[in-house]
CSV table of C-alpha atoms and ligand atoms in Angstrom, one decimal:
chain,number,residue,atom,x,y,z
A,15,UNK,CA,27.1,169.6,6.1
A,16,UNK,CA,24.2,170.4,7.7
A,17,UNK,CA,21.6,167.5,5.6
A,18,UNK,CA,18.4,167.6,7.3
A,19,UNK,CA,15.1,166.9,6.5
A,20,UNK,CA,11.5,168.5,5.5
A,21,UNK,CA,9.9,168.1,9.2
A,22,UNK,CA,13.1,169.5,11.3
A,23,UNK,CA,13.1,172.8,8.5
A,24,UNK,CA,9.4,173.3,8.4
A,25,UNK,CA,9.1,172.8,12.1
A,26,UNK,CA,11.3,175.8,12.6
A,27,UNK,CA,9.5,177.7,9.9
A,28,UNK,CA,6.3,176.9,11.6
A,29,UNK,CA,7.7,178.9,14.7
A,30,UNK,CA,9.2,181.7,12.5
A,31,UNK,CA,6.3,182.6,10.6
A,32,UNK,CA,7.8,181.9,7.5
A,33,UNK,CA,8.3,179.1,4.2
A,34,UNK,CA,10.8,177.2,3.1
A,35,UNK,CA,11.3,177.0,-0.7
A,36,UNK,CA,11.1,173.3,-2.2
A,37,UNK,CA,12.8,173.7,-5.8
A,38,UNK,CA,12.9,171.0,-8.1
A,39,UNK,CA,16.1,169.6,-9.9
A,40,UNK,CA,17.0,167.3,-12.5
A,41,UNK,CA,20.6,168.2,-13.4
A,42,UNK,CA,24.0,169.8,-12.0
A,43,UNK,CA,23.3,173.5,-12.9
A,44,UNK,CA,19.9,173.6,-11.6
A,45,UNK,CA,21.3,172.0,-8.2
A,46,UNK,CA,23.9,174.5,-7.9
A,47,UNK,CA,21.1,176.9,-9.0
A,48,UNK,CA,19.1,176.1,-5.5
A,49,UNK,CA,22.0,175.7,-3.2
A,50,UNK,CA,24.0,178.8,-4.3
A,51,UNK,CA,21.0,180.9,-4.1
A,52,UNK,CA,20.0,179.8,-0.9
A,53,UNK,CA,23.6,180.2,0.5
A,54,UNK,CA,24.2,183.6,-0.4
A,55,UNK,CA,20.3,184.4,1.4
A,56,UNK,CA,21.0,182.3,4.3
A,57,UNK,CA,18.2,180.4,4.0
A,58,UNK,CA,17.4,176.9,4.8
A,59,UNK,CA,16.2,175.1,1.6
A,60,UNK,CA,14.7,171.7,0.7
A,61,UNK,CA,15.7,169.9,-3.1
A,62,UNK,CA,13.3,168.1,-4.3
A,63,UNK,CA,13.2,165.3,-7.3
A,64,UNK,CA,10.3,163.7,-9.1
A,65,UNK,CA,10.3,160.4,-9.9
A,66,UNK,CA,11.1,161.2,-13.3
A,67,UNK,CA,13.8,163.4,-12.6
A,68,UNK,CA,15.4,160.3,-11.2
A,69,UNK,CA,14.5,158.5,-14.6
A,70,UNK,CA,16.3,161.5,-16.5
A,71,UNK,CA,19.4,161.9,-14.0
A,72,UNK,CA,19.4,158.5,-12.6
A,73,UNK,CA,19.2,157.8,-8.6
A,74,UNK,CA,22.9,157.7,-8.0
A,75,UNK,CA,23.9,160.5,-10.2
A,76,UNK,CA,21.4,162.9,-8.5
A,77,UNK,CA,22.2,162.4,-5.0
A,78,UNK,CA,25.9,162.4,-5.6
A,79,UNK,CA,25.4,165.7,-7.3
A,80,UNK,CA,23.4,166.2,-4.1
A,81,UNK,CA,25.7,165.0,-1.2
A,82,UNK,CA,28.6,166.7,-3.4
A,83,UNK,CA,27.0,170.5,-3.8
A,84,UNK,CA,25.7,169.9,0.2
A,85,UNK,CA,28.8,169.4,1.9
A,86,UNK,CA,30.1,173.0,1.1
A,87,UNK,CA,26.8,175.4,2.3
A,88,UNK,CA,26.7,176.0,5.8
A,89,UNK,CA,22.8,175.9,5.5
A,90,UNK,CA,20.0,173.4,6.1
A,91,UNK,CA,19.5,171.7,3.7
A,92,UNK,CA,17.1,168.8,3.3
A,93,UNK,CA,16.8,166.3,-0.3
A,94,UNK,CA,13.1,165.2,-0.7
A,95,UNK,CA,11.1,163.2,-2.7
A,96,UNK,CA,8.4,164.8,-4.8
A,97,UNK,CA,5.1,163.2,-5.1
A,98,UNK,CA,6.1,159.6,-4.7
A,99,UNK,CA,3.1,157.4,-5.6
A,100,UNK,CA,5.3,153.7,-5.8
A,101,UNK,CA,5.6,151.6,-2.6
A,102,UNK,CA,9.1,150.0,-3.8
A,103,UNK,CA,10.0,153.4,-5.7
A,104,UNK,CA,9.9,155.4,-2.2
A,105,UNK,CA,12.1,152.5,-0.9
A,106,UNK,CA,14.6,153.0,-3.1
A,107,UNK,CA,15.1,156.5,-2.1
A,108,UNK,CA,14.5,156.4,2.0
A,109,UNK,CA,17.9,153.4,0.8
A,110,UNK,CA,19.8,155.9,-1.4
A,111,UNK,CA,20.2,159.0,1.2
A,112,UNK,CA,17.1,161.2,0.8
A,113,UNK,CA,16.2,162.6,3.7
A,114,UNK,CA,12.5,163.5,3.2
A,115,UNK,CA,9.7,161.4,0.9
A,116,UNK,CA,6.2,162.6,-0.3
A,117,UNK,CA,3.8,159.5,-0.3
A,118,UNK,CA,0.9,161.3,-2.8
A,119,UNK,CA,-2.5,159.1,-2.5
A,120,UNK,CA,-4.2,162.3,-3.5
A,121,UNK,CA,-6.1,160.2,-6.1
A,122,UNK,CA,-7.2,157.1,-4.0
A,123,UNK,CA,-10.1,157.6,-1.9
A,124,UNK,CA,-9.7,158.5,1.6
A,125,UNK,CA,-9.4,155.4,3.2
A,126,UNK,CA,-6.8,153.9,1.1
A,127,UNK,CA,-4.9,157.2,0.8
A,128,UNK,CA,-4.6,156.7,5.0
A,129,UNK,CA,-3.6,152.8,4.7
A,130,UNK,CA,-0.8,153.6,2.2
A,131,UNK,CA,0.7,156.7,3.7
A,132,UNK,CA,0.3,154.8,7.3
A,133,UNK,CA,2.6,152.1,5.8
A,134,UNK,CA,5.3,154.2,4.3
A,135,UNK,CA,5.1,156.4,7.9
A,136,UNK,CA,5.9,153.1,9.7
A,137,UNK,CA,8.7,152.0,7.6
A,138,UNK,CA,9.7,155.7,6.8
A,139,UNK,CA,10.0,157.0,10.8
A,140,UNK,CA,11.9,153.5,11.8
A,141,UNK,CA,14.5,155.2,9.6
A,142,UNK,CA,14.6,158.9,10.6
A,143,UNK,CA,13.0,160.3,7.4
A,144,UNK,CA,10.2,162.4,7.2
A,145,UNK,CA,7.3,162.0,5.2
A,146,UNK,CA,4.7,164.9,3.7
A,147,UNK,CA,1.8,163.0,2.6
A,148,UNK,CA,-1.6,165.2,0.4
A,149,UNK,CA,-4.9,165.1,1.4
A,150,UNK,CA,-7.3,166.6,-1.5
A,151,UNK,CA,-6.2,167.2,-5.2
A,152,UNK,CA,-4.8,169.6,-8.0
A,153,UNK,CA,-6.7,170.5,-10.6
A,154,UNK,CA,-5.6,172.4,-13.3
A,155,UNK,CA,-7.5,174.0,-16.3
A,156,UNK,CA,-6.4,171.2,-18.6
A,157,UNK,CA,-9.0,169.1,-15.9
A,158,UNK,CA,-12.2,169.4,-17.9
A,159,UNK,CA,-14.4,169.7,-14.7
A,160,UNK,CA,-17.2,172.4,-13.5
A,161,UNK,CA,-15.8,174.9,-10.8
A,162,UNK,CA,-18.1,173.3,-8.3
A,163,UNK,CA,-16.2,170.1,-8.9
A,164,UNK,CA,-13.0,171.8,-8.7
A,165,UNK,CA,-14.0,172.8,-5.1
A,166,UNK,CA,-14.9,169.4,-4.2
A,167,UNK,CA,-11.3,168.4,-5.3
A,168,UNK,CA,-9.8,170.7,-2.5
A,169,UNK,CA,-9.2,169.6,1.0
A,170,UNK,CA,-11.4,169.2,3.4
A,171,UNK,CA,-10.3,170.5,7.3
A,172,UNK,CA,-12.3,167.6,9.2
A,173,UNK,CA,-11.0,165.0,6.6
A,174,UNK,CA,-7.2,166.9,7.1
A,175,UNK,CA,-7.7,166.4,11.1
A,176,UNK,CA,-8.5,162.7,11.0
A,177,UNK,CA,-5.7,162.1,7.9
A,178,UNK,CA,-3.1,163.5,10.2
A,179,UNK,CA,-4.3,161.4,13.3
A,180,UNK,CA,-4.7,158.1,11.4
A,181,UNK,CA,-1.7,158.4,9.1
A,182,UNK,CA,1.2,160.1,11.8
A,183,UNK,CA,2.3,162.1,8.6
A,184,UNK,CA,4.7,165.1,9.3
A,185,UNK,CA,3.7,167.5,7.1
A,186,UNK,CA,0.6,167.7,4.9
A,187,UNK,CA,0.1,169.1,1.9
A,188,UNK,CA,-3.3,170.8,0.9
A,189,UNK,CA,-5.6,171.8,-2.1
A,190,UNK,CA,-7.1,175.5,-1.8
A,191,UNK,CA,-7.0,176.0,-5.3
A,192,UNK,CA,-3.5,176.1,-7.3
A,193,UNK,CA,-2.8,173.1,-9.4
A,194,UNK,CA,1.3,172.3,-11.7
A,195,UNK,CA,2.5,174.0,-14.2
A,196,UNK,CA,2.3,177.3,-16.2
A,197,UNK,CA,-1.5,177.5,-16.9
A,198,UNK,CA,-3.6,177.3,-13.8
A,199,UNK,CA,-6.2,179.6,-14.3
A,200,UNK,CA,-8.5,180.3,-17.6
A,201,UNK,CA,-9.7,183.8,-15.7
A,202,UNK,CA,-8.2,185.6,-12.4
A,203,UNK,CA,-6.4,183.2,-9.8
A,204,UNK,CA,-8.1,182.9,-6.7
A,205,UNK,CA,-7.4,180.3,-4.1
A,206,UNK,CA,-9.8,179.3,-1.3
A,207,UNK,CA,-7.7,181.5,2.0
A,208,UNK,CA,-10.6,180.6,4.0
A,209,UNK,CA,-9.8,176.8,3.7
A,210,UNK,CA,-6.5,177.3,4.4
A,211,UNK,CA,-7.1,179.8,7.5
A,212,UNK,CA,-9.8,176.7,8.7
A,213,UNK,CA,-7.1,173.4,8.4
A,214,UNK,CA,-4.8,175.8,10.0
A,215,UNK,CA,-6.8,176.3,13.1
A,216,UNK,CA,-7.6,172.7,13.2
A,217,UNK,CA,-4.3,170.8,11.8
A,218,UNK,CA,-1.3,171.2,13.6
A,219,UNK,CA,1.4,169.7,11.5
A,220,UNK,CA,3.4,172.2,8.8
A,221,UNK,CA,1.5,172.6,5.9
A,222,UNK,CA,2.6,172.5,2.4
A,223,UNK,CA,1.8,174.4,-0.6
A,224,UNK,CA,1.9,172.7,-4.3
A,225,UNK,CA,1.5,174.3,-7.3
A,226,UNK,CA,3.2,177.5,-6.2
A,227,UNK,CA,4.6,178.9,-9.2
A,228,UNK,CA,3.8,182.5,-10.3
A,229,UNK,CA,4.8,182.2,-13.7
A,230,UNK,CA,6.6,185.5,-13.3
A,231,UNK,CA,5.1,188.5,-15.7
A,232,UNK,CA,8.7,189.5,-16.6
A,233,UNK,CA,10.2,185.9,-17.2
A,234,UNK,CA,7.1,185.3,-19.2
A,235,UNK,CA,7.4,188.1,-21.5
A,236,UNK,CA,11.1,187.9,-22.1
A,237,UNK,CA,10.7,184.3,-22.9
A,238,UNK,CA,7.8,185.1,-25.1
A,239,UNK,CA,9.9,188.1,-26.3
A,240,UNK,CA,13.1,185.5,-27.4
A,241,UNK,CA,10.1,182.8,-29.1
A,242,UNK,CA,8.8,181.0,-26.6
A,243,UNK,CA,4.9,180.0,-27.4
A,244,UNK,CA,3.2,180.2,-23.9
A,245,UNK,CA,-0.2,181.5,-24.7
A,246,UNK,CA,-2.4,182.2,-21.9
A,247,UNK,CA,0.2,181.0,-19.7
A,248,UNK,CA,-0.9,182.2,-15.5
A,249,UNK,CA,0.6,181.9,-11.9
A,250,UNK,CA,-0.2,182.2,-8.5
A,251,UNK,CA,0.3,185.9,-8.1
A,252,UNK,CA,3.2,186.5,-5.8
A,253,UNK,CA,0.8,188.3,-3.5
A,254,UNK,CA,-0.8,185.1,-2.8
A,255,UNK,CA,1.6,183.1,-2.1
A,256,UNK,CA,2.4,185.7,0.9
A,257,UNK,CA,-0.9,185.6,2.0
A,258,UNK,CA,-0.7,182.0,2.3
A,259,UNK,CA,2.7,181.9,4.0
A,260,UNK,CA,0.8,184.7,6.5
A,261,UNK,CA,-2.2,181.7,6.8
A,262,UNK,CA,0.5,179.4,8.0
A,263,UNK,CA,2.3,177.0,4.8
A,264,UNK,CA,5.2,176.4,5.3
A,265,UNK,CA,7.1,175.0,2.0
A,266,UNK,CA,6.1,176.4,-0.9
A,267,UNK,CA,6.8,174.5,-4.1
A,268,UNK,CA,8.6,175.8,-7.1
A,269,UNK,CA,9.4,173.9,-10.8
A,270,UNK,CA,7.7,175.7,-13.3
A,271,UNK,CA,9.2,179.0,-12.2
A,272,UNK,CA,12.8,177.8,-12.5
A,273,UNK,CA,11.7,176.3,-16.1
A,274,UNK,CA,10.2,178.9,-17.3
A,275,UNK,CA,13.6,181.2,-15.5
A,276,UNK,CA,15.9,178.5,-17.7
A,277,UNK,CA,14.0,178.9,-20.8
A,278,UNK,CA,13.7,182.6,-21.1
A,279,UNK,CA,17.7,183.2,-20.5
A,280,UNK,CA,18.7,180.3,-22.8
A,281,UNK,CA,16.8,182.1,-25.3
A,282,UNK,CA,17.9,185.0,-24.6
A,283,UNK,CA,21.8,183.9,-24.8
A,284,UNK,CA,21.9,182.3,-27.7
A,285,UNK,CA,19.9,185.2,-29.5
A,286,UNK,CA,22.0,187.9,-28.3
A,287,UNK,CA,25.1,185.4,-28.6
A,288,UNK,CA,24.6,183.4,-31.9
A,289,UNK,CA,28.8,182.9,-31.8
A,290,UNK,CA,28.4,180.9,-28.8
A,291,UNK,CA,28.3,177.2,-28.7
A,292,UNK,CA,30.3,176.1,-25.9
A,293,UNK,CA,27.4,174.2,-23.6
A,294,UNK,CA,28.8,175.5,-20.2
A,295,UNK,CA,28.3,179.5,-21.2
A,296,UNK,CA,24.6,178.7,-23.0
A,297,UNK,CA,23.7,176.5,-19.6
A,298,UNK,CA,25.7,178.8,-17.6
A,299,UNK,CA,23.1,181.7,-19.0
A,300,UNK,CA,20.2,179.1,-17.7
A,301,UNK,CA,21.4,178.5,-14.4
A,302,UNK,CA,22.1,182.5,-13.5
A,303,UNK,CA,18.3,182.9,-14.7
A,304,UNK,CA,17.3,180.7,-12.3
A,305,UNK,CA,19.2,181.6,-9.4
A,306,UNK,CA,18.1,185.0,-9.8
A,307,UNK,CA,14.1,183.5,-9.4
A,308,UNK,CA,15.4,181.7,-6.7
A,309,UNK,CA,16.6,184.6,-4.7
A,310,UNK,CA,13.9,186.4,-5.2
A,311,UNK,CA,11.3,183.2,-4.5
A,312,UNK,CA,13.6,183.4,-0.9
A,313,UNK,CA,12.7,186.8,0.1
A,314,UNK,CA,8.9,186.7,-0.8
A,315,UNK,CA,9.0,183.3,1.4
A,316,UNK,CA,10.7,185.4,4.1
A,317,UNK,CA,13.3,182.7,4.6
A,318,UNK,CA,16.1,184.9,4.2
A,319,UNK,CA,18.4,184.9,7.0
A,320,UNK,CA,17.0,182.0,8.6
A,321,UNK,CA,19.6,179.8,8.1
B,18,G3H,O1,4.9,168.3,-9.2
B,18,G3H,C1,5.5,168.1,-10.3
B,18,G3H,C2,6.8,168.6,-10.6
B,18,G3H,O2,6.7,169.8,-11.3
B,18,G3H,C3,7.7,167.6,-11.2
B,18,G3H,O3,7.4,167.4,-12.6
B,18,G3H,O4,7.4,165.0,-13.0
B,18,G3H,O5,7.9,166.6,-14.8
B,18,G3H,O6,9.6,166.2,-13.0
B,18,G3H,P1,8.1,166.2,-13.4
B,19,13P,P1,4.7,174.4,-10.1
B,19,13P,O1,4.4,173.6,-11.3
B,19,13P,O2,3.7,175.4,-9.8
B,19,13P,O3,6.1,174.9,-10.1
B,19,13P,O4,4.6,173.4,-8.8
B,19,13P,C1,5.6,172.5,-8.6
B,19,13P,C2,5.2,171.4,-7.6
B,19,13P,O5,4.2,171.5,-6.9
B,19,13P,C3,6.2,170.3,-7.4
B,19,13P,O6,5.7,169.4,-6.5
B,20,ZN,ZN1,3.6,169.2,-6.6
């Protein structure tokens, strides 16, 4: 069972020129989802939970779904924390077997962003687990601020090179732009490469990339097609995300995708199957949607075969 964590993975996809996929789960099918996909691609691949996944699934459920599912890939495989913001919280995990934690002090100011993720590095690192820690923040179009603002909100490189010195964080992740969930632009996406290219010539640590979704046009419209209200719904265009993989990030991360994936073929089951109700074939339906976004998420990231 190769269990690893974010730092050893994104180190080697630092040196390959390519990302590592960080899917979020919050149940069985959506783990076996991840880790079937990324067996049959070969790919190294990081699960990641949210705080409130673990207050859906509950801490020992998930990682036993985890260490279960784990010990039969051959693959690298790491289980990480998603945007930890609790000091005791982040505890609990680095206790209950995950291998990697996110400390996110994107909203503090600078200086108490550094303290915090300095302590969890400390206690973090004395343990073997590796911690991705966000400098600048996400802002979405449900943020009511002015574009200029927006830009403010993104990361700035000189700030990134003295957060990475002060903090010892192992990977970092960065604003240029992209913000969670399904609607994160009113008009055309554009993210700020230039940024990007610019911490990546000064910041040496793997970088990370939040927000990643694409809200896929065809997931979208057969969703929408089976129901689903997601008006003005918008990505990151998959072209962008390989542009920013070509910049230099190195975990790209995925939710909304695989929601959006489960929602569309759930719908799209029990309309074209209204004698069903067994629960295993409707979730079955979900899970295959979202393997199939997952493959694909593998190839764009050009982690196939890495494994
Ligand atoms: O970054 C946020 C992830 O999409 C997790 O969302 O807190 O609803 O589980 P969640
Ligand atoms: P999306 O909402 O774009 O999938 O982003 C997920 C994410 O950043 C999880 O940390
Ligand atoms: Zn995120």
């Amino acid at each position: 069972m190769p269990i690893t964590n974010n730092k050893e993975i994104q180190q080697t996809a630092q040196r390959g020129k390519y990302a590592v996929g960080a899917f979020n789960t919050s149940n069985l099918e959506i783990t076996q989802a991840i880790l079937e996909a990324a067996e049959e691609k070969k790919s190294p691949v990081i699960i990641a939970t949210s705080q409130s996944a673990i207050k859906y699934a509950g801490i020992d459920t998930l990682y036993q779904i985890f260490k279960t599912l784990a010990e039969k890939v051959s693959i690298p495989v790491s289980l990480h924390l998603d945007h930890g913001t609790d000091f005791d919280i982040i505890i609990s995990y680095i206790r209950n077997g995950w291998t990697s934690i996110m400390y996110d002090g994107s909203h503090e100011p600078f200086e108490k962003n550094v303290e915090n993720t300095r302590k969890i590095v400390e206690i973090a690192h004395s343990v073997g687990i590796s911690v991705e820690a966000e400098l600048g923040r996400l802002v979405g179009v449900e943020d009511e601020i002015s574009v200029s603002e927006k830009e403010g909100a993104f990361t700035d490189p000189d700030e990134a090179v003295q957060f990475v010195e002060k903090t010892g964080c192992d990977t970092l992740a960065i604003a240029i732009g992209t913000s969670h969930g399904a609607y994160k632009f009113k008009g055309e996406p554009k993210l700020d490469f230039d940024r990007l290219k610019e911490i990546k010539t000064k910041v040496n640590i793997p970088l990370v990339l939040h927000g990643a979704s694409s809200v896929i046009p065809e997931v979208l419209s057969r969703a929408r097609n089976y129901g689903a209200e997601l008006k003005d719904a918008k990505g990151v265009p998959a072209e962008d995300i390989r542009t920013a993989v070509s910049l230099g990030i190195t975990k790209v991360n995925i939710d909304t995708d695989l929601r959006l994936a489960f929602t569309a073929s759930i719908r799209e089951f029990l309309t074209e199957k209204p004698e069903v109700f067994d629960p295993r074939k409707i979730l079955s339906a979900g899970k295959k949607g979202m393997k199939d976004v997952i493959s694909k998420k593998i190839e764009l990231l050009g982690s196939e075969g890495k494994a």
